[in-house]
């Protein structure tokens, strides 16, 4: 083994085998959750419940990918700081349509205004 | 001396090599890019009187979801193979990842063709507008990933002999990007196809 390869190893093979086992478990969880997401969509739940459930499952799947495949569990502080800032602005982005809607409700421009027909002119 | 410092070894203050930090900063900007489009989707959806449901091909999209999830596993296995110093296994897993990316694009091509055949194009209405923008942008990211991974697959032999740690870092960076592409699809799938 060359010095370069010794440096590249960094992890012992036992460590890697342990990681591979975790990757397979995460893969199985992701596959099951995908099937569950599709199955739930065929239940035709009321829209609010369907949205909450679908996004909840997607969030669990996303967390698994980020934590285990992207190794966010046990990452450096510099990455956490970057992602914390990103998360804050992401949430702001997601709520923007809501603020926009609230604003429109107050100004009465959300829907086309149902104006009453002008009163007929009273001619003499 | 390298043109970019700390390309291989960790930088003392961040504890990361600069390539990895750069990839994470890039992914942060990508979150904002897709976030803006998801936000636009919400705005259009809550303001719409009518929204298409069940018009997209759920079985095909489910297969595509499985293809991307599997490719996330194969790319992380490629990285793990390098840690085990098994270069052949690394190339096999990276090759599988590229193959699965092509499967994804192939299925997307079938879906798009079907939509175009029924005259469903981005200008049809807001639903198809946001559908084509989101999936199209995601598809471009898949193509970008294929280019990067194909380059790494083809050129990794020499680097593995001379600077193996640099190759490990590059695969880790490419893998982070690919996982992000998978992560975006994990949200696109229910939002566009199921809800």
XYZ file of C-alpha atoms in Angstrom:
319
model
C 0.000 0.000 0.000
C 1.329 3.439 -0.958
C 1.433 6.315 1.510
C -1.158 8.105 -0.586
C -3.558 5.199 -0.301
C -2.927 4.877 3.400
C -3.951 8.525 3.771
C -7.037 8.043 1.610
C -8.221 5.210 3.803
C -8.906 7.419 6.811
C -11.584 5.004 8.077
C -10.936 1.392 9.005
C -12.846 -1.236 7.073
C -14.962 -2.089 10.134
C -16.166 1.526 10.201
C -17.062 1.413 6.512
C -18.951 -1.884 6.886
C -20.963 -0.350 9.710
C -21.794 2.635 7.494
C -22.796 0.389 4.598
C -25.216 -1.451 6.882
C -26.796 1.889 7.840
C -27.045 2.905 4.158
C -28.957 -0.288 3.391
C -31.348 0.281 6.299
C -31.972 3.854 5.153
C -32.541 2.625 1.594
C -35.151 0.145 2.833
C -36.858 2.876 4.882
C -36.935 5.214 1.874
C -38.420 2.509 -0.354
C -41.131 1.659 2.201
C -41.977 5.333 2.750
C -42.274 5.862 -1.018
C -44.803 3.031 -1.213
C -46.654 4.467 1.802
C -46.812 7.936 0.180
C -48.347 6.503 -2.982
C -50.746 4.258 -1.030
C -51.953 7.190 1.080
C -52.656 9.211 -2.084
C -55.136 6.519 -3.200
C -57.113 6.905 0.050
C -58.411 10.267 -1.268
C -58.190 11.940 2.133
C -59.518 15.485 2.542
C -57.019 17.925 1.060
C -55.603 19.417 4.310
C -54.967 15.946 5.758
C -53.487 14.700 2.468
C -51.114 17.686 2.260
C -49.954 17.323 5.873
C -49.422 13.572 5.546
C -47.626 13.736 2.179
C -45.308 16.527 3.320
C -44.673 14.772 6.632
C -43.574 11.584 4.861
C -41.487 13.585 2.384
C -39.834 15.430 5.271
C -38.950 12.149 7.009
C -37.477 10.834 3.745
C -35.553 14.071 3.177
C -34.207 13.994 6.727
C -32.988 10.412 6.257
C -31.184 11.358 3.029
C -29.627 14.480 4.586
C -28.612 12.848 7.873
C -27.230 9.544 6.601
C -26.367 9.818 2.891
C -25.133 13.407 3.174
C -23.623 12.664 6.599
C -25.184 15.665 8.308
C -25.121 13.689 11.540
C -21.720 14.500 12.952
C -20.812 17.234 10.442
C -18.685 20.319 11.079
C -20.063 23.509 12.615
C -19.322 25.536 9.459
C -21.866 23.427 7.538
C -24.490 23.622 10.293
C -24.102 27.426 10.359
C -24.511 27.622 6.581
C -27.589 25.428 6.632
C -29.160 27.242 9.603
C -29.010 30.527 7.673
C -30.360 28.803 4.564
C -33.204 27.291 6.576
C -34.282 30.691 7.933
C -34.466 32.222 4.446
C -36.152 29.110 3.068
C -38.930 29.433 5.666
C -39.320 33.117 4.768
C -39.690 32.071 1.112
C -42.339 29.478 1.962
C -44.429 31.991 3.919
C -44.216 34.724 1.300
C -47.331 33.508 -0.580
C -49.238 33.556 2.714
C -48.202 37.141 3.446
C -49.072 38.078 -0.093
C -52.509 36.513 0.333
C -53.128 38.306 3.632
C -52.180 41.579 2.033
C -54.555 40.963 -0.870
C -57.402 40.099 1.476
C -56.985 43.473 3.188
C -56.929 45.360 -0.057
C -59.850 43.348 -1.398
C -57.965 42.361 -4.571
C -57.790 38.584 -3.981
C -60.800 37.938 -6.170
C -62.296 40.140 -8.823
C -64.465 42.668 -7.050
C -68.190 42.022 -7.314
C -69.246 45.537 -7.890
C -72.872 46.337 -7.805
C -74.440 47.552 -10.968
C -74.506 51.308 -11.058
C -77.803 52.777 -10.058
C -79.815 53.849 -13.054
C -79.684 57.489 -13.688
C -82.887 59.232 -12.836
C -83.649 61.320 -15.801
C -86.194 64.071 -15.620
C 1.492 24.659 -4.396
C -2.155 24.158 -5.343
C -4.000 26.995 -7.034
C -6.785 26.466 -4.508
C -5.524 25.998 -0.943
C -6.875 23.233 1.262
C -8.250 21.332 -1.716
C -7.244 18.030 -0.154
C -6.457 18.646 3.500
C -8.946 20.301 5.878
C -8.733 24.025 6.452
C -7.944 24.649 10.144
C -10.797 27.074 10.869
C -13.650 25.180 9.176
C -12.259 21.677 9.609
C -13.276 20.987 5.989
C -11.461 20.934 2.690
C -12.445 23.917 0.570
C -14.106 21.762 -2.083
C -16.582 20.322 0.399
C -17.339 23.725 1.910
C -17.839 25.067 -1.614
C -20.285 22.293 -2.492
C -22.339 22.991 0.639
C -22.457 26.729 -0.145
C -23.569 25.864 -3.671
C -26.274 23.568 -2.290
C -27.440 26.384 0.013
C -27.968 28.557 -3.074
C -29.770 25.673 -4.745
C -32.157 25.426 -1.790
C -33.068 29.061 -2.386
C -33.496 28.494 -6.130
C -35.882 25.565 -5.717
C -37.404 27.262 -2.656
C -38.417 30.246 -4.789
C -40.108 27.905 -7.263
C -41.876 25.936 -4.517
C -43.043 29.267 -3.128
C -44.385 30.207 -6.571
C -46.151 26.841 -6.691
C -47.853 27.542 -3.347
C -48.925 31.007 -4.519
C -50.449 29.621 -7.703
C -52.031 26.658 -5.973
C -53.812 28.622 -3.226
C -55.014 31.210 -5.709
C -56.285 28.729 -8.293
C -59.961 28.007 -8.827
C -59.113 24.734 -10.562
C -56.051 22.501 -10.175
C -55.220 19.295 -12.027
C -55.117 16.171 -9.871
C -54.374 12.677 -11.099
C -53.436 13.778 -14.607
C -49.771 12.866 -14.242
C -48.529 9.310 -14.465
C -48.113 8.173 -10.836
C -46.769 4.637 -11.554
C -44.013 6.001 -13.820
C -43.143 8.710 -11.294
C -43.008 6.077 -8.530
C -40.519 4.046 -10.574
C -38.519 7.237 -11.109
C -38.546 7.945 -7.381
C -37.199 4.463 -6.706
C -34.544 4.932 -9.408
C -33.295 8.159 -7.796
C -33.362 6.710 -4.281
C -31.404 3.678 -5.494
C -28.918 5.962 -7.244
C -28.395 7.828 -3.972
C -27.430 4.525 -2.367
C -25.113 3.542 -5.226
C -23.265 6.878 -5.179
C -22.682 6.685 -1.436
C -21.555 3.066 -1.930
C -19.095 4.313 -4.580
C -17.628 6.676 -2.007
C -17.535 3.940 0.648
C -15.764 1.628 -1.838
C -12.965 4.170 -2.185
C -12.606 4.253 1.602
C -12.210 0.480 1.415
C -9.617 1.037 -1.338
C -11.621 -1.047 -3.756
C -11.341 0.916 -6.975
C -13.173 -1.595 -9.190
C -16.133 -1.646 -6.856
C -16.114 2.151 -6.837
C -16.326 2.280 -10.645
C -19.095 -0.304 -10.676
C -21.228 1.657 -8.196
C -20.569 4.978 -9.911
C -21.457 3.327 -13.241
C -24.757 2.085 -11.750
C -25.472 5.606 -10.517
C -24.994 7.042 -14.021
C -27.152 4.280 -15.477
C -29.975 5.010 -13.007
C -29.732 8.705 -13.851
C -30.296 7.795 -17.508
C -33.248 5.598 -16.503
C -34.724 8.608 -14.713
C -34.276 10.831 -17.763
C -35.684 8.141 -20.067
C -38.858 7.853 -18.000
C -39.134 11.635 -17.858
C -38.840 11.691 -21.659
C -41.757 9.225 -21.910
C -43.819 11.391 -19.536
C -43.048 14.617 -21.381
C -43.799 13.003 -24.765
C -47.180 11.853 -23.492
C -48.013 15.327 -22.199
C -46.969 16.992 -25.462
C -48.997 14.429 -27.431
C -52.071 15.545 -25.469
C -51.181 19.166 -26.119
C -50.273 19.769 -22.495
C -47.464 22.292 -22.703
C -46.094 24.907 -20.268
C -48.422 27.559 -21.672
C -51.546 25.394 -21.148
C -52.195 26.687 -17.634
C -50.469 27.429 -14.321
C -50.365 23.757 -13.327
C -48.501 22.645 -16.433
C -46.397 25.813 -16.348
C -45.044 25.097 -12.861
C -44.890 21.331 -13.581
C -42.615 21.792 -16.583
C -40.492 24.479 -14.895
C -39.906 22.441 -11.719
C -39.356 19.069 -13.382
C -37.402 20.669 -16.242
C -35.026 22.439 -13.865
C -34.678 19.244 -11.865
C -33.995 17.335 -15.102
C -31.235 19.810 -15.976
C -29.696 19.065 -12.587
C -29.827 15.346 -13.375
C -28.042 16.007 -16.689
C -25.455 18.105 -14.833
C -24.912 15.244 -12.384
C -24.472 12.761 -15.229
C -21.788 14.966 -16.830
C -19.855 15.329 -13.568
C -20.115 11.640 -12.636
C -19.244 10.454 -16.158
C -16.159 12.668 -16.099
C -15.152 11.314 -12.696
C -15.814 7.744 -13.851
C -13.622 8.181 -16.924
C -10.794 10.166 -15.338
C -10.591 8.659 -11.870
C -7.975 5.999 -12.673
C -4.993 8.329 -12.872
C -6.083 10.385 -9.873
C -6.529 7.240 -7.776
C -2.902 6.304 -8.473
C -1.453 9.741 -7.716
C -3.787 11.523 -5.302
C -6.386 9.116 -3.892
C -7.583 11.484 -1.168
C -8.381 14.128 -3.782
C -10.499 11.566 -5.628
C -12.292 10.587 -2.407
C -13.069 14.272 -1.777
C -14.338 14.787 -5.318
C -16.631 11.782 -5.115
C -17.909 13.013 -1.772
C -18.669 16.428 -3.315
C -20.360 14.904 -6.372
C -22.283 12.586 -4.055
C -23.543 15.505 -1.933
C -24.832 17.176 -5.088
C -26.495 13.970 -6.249
C -28.193 13.422 -2.890
C -29.537 16.964 -3.121
C -31.005 16.169 -6.559
C -32.670 13.124 -4.961
C -33.887 15.224 -2.030
C -35.549 17.774 -4.321
C -37.360 14.970 -6.161
C -38.563 13.513 -2.854
C -40.599 16.730 -2.422
C -41.482 17.239 -6.099
C -43.063 13.792 -6.351
C -45.892 14.244 -3.813
C -46.362 17.960 -4.520
C -46.826 17.575 -8.285
C -48.101 14.012 -8.716
C -50.027 13.076 -5.602
C -51.624 16.221 -4.172
